[in-house]
Structures are given as C-alpha cells and as structure tokens.
Coordinates of N, CA and C in Angstrom, one line a residue:
M1 N 20.7 7.8 46.0 CA 20.7 6.6 46.7 C 20.4 6.9 48.1
T2 N 19.5 6.2 48.7 CA 19.2 6.4 50.1 C 19.4 5.1 50.9
M3 N 19.3 5.1 52.2 CA 19.6 3.9 53.0 C 18.7 3.9 54.2
A4 N 18.3 2.8 54.7 CA 17.5 2.6 55.9 C 18.1 1.5 56.7
R5 N 17.8 1.4 58.0 CA 18.3 0.3 58.8 C 17.2 -0.2 59.8
A6 N 17.4 -1.4 60.2 CA 16.4 -2.0 61.1 C 17.1 -3.2 61.9
R7 N 16.6 -3.5 63.0 CA 17.2 -4.6 63.8 C 16.8 -5.9 63.3
S8 N 15.6 -6.0 62.6 CA 15.2 -7.2 61.9 C 14.7 -6.9 60.5
L9 N 14.5 -7.9 59.7 CA 14.0 -7.7 58.4 C 12.6 -7.2 58.3
E10 N 11.8 -7.5 59.4 CA 10.5 -7.0 59.4 C 10.3 -5.6 59.9
G11 N 11.4 -4.9 60.3 CA 11.4 -3.5 60.8 C 11.2 -3.4 62.2
P12 N 10.9 -2.3 62.8 CA 10.7 -1.0 62.0 C 12.0 -0.5 61.4
W13 N 11.8 0.2 60.3 CA 12.9 0.8 59.6 C 13.1 2.2 59.9
E14 N 14.4 2.6 60.1 CA 14.8 4.0 60.3 C 15.5 4.6 59.1
T15 N 15.1 5.7 58.6 CA 15.7 6.3 57.5 C 17.0 7.0 57.9
C16 N 18.0 6.9 57.0 CA 19.3 7.6 57.2 C 19.0 9.1 57.2
L17 N 19.6 9.8 58.1 CA 19.4 11.3 58.2 C 20.3 12.0 57.1
A18 N 21.3 11.4 56.6 CA 22.1 12.0 55.6 C 21.6 11.7 54.1
I19 N 20.4 11.9 53.9 CA 19.8 11.5 52.6 C 19.9 12.7 51.7
P20 N 20.2 12.6 50.4 CA 20.6 11.4 49.8 C 22.1 11.1 50.0
I21 N 22.5 9.8 49.9 CA 23.9 9.5 50.1 C 24.6 9.7 48.7
L22 N 23.9 9.5 47.7 CA 24.4 9.7 46.3 C 23.3 10.2 45.5
T23 N 23.6 11.2 44.7 CA 22.6 11.8 43.8 C 23.2 12.2 42.4
H24 N 22.4 12.3 41.4 CA 22.8 12.7 40.1 C 22.7 14.2 39.9
R25 N 22.2 14.9 40.9 CA 22.1 16.4 40.9 C 23.5 17.0 41.1
P26 N 23.8 18.1 40.6 CA 23.0 19.0 39.7 C 22.9 18.5 38.3
T27 N 21.9 19.0 37.6 CA 21.6 18.5 36.3 C 22.6 18.7 35.2
D28 N 23.6 19.6 35.5 CA 24.7 19.8 34.5 C 25.9 18.8 34.7
H29 N 25.7 17.9 35.7 CA 26.7 16.9 36.0 C 26.7 15.9 34.8
P30 N 27.9 15.4 34.4 CA 28.0 14.4 33.3 C 27.3 13.1 33.5
V31 N 27.2 12.7 34.8 CA 26.5 11.4 35.1 C 25.0 11.7 35.4
Q32 N 24.1 11.2 34.6 CA 22.7 11.4 34.7 C 21.9 10.1 34.8
V33 N 20.7 10.2 35.2 CA 19.8 9.0 35.2 C 20.4 7.8 35.9
T34 N 20.7 8.0 37.1 CA 21.3 6.8 37.9 C 20.2 5.9 38.3
G35 N 20.5 4.6 38.3 CA 19.6 3.6 38.7 C 19.8 3.1 40.1
H36 N 19.3 2.0 40.4 CA 19.4 1.4 41.8 C 20.9 1.0 42.0
A37 N 21.3 0.9 43.2 CA 22.7 0.5 43.5 C 22.6 -0.8 44.3
D38 N 23.6 -1.6 44.0 CA 23.8 -2.8 44.8 C 25.1 -2.6 45.7
L39 N 25.0 -2.9 47.0 CA 26.1 -2.8 47.9 C 26.8 -4.1 48.0
V40 N 28.2 -4.1 47.9 CA 29.0 -5.3 47.9 C 30.0 -5.2 49.0
P41 N 30.0 -6.1 50.0 CA 31.1 -6.0 51.0 C 32.4 -6.4 50.4
L42 N 33.5 -5.7 50.8 CA 34.8 -6.1 50.3 C 35.5 -6.8 51.5
D43 N 36.3 -7.8 51.1 CA 37.1 -8.5 52.1 C 38.2 -7.5 52.6
A44 N 38.6 -7.7 53.9 CA 39.7 -6.9 54.4 C 41.0 -7.3 53.7
D45 N 41.8 -6.3 53.4 CA 43.1 -6.5 52.8 C 44.0 -5.3 53.1
A46 N 45.2 -5.2 52.5 CA 46.1 -4.1 52.9 C 45.5 -2.8 52.6
E47 N 44.8 -2.7 51.5 CA 44.2 -1.4 51.1 C 43.0 -1.0 52.0
H48 N 42.2 -2.1 52.4 CA 41.0 -1.9 53.2 C 41.1 -2.8 54.4
P49 N 41.9 -2.4 55.4 CA 42.1 -3.3 56.6 C 40.9 -3.6 57.4
D50 N 39.9 -2.8 57.4 CA 38.7 -3.1 58.1 C 37.6 -3.7 57.2
G51 N 37.9 -3.8 56.0 CA 36.8 -4.2 55.0 C 36.0 -2.9 54.7
D52 N 35.6 -2.8 53.5 CA 34.8 -1.6 53.1 C 33.6 -2.1 52.3
W53 N 32.9 -1.2 51.8 CA 31.7 -1.5 51.0 C 31.9 -0.8 49.6
D54 N 31.6 -1.5 48.6 CA 31.6 -0.9 47.2 C 30.1 -0.8 46.8
G55 N 29.8 0.2 46.0 CA 28.5 0.3 45.4 C 28.6 0.2 43.9
R56 N 27.7 -0.6 43.3 CA 27.6 -0.7 41.8 C 26.3 -0.2 41.4
L57 N 26.3 0.7 40.4 CA 25.0 1.2 39.9 C 25.1 1.5 38.4
R58 N 24.0 1.4 37.8 CA 23.9 1.8 36.4 C 23.6 3.2 36.2
R59 N 24.1 3.8 35.2 CA 23.9 5.2 35.0 C 23.9 5.5 33.5
R60 N 23.3 6.6 33.1 CA 23.4 7.1 31.7 C 24.2 8.3 31.7
R61 N 25.1 8.4 30.8 CA 26.0 9.6 30.8 C 25.5 10.5 29.7
S62 N 25.5 11.8 30.0 CA 25.1 12.8 29.0 C 26.2 12.9 28.0
G63 N 25.9 13.4 26.8 CA 26.9 13.6 25.8 C 26.9 12.5 24.8
A64 N 28.0 12.2 24.1 CA 28.0 11.3 22.9 C 28.7 10.1 23.2
D65 N 28.5 9.4 24.3 CA 29.1 8.1 24.6 C 28.6 7.1 23.5
V66 N 29.5 6.2 23.2 CA 29.1 5.1 22.3 C 28.1 4.2 22.9
D67 N 28.4 3.8 24.2 CA 27.4 3.1 25.0 C 27.1 3.9 26.2
P68 N 26.0 4.7 26.2 CA 25.7 5.7 27.2 C 25.3 5.0 28.6
R69 N 24.9 3.7 28.5 CA 24.5 3.1 29.8 C 25.7 2.2 30.2
T70 N 26.3 2.5 31.3 CA 27.4 1.8 31.8 C 27.3 1.6 33.3
E71 N 28.2 0.8 33.9 CA 28.1 0.6 35.3 C 29.2 1.5 36.0
V72 N 28.8 2.0 37.1 CA 29.7 2.9 37.9 C 30.1 2.1 39.2
R73 N 31.3 2.2 39.6 CA 31.7 1.6 40.9 C 32.0 2.8 41.9
I74 N 31.5 2.8 43.0 CA 31.7 3.8 44.1 C 32.2 3.1 45.3
T75 N 33.1 3.7 46.0 CA 33.6 3.1 47.3 C 32.9 3.9 48.4
L76 N 32.2 3.2 49.3 CA 31.5 3.9 50.4 C 32.3 3.9 51.6

C-alpha cells in the first residue's frame, strides 16, 4: 500500500517517502495477494483520543483456508 498527498484534488501530488506503507513481502508470509485498501477515519474515544485511521483490505491467505479471501483490518 502506498500513499500520496496534495493540497488540492487536482494536485500536484507528492509521493510518501516511506513506501511501501504495507506490503505482502516476504513471500513466505501467510498473508499473500493483498488488494487495495480503504482508509476509514475513527471517531475519537477513550482508546483513540485523537482519532485514528483504520485500513481495510482484501487478501488471500496461503494454506488451506476454507475461505482464503477475507478482509483484514489494520490500524494506522
């Protein structure tokens, strides 16, 4: 997963220097074939006083999962 930012929707866009933010490498990792991620803002609460971001992405897990395509939740 990568990220870019801009002051307006039309750009110009700047690429994040810490790329990739999330990857499925190395290839022996149990999570493989990750798809695109959606970023979801979390409301501020006791656990996240400043509000945080969650990421949701589809992935395929290596091995013998009954349903190998599932959703993963990551906290950013």
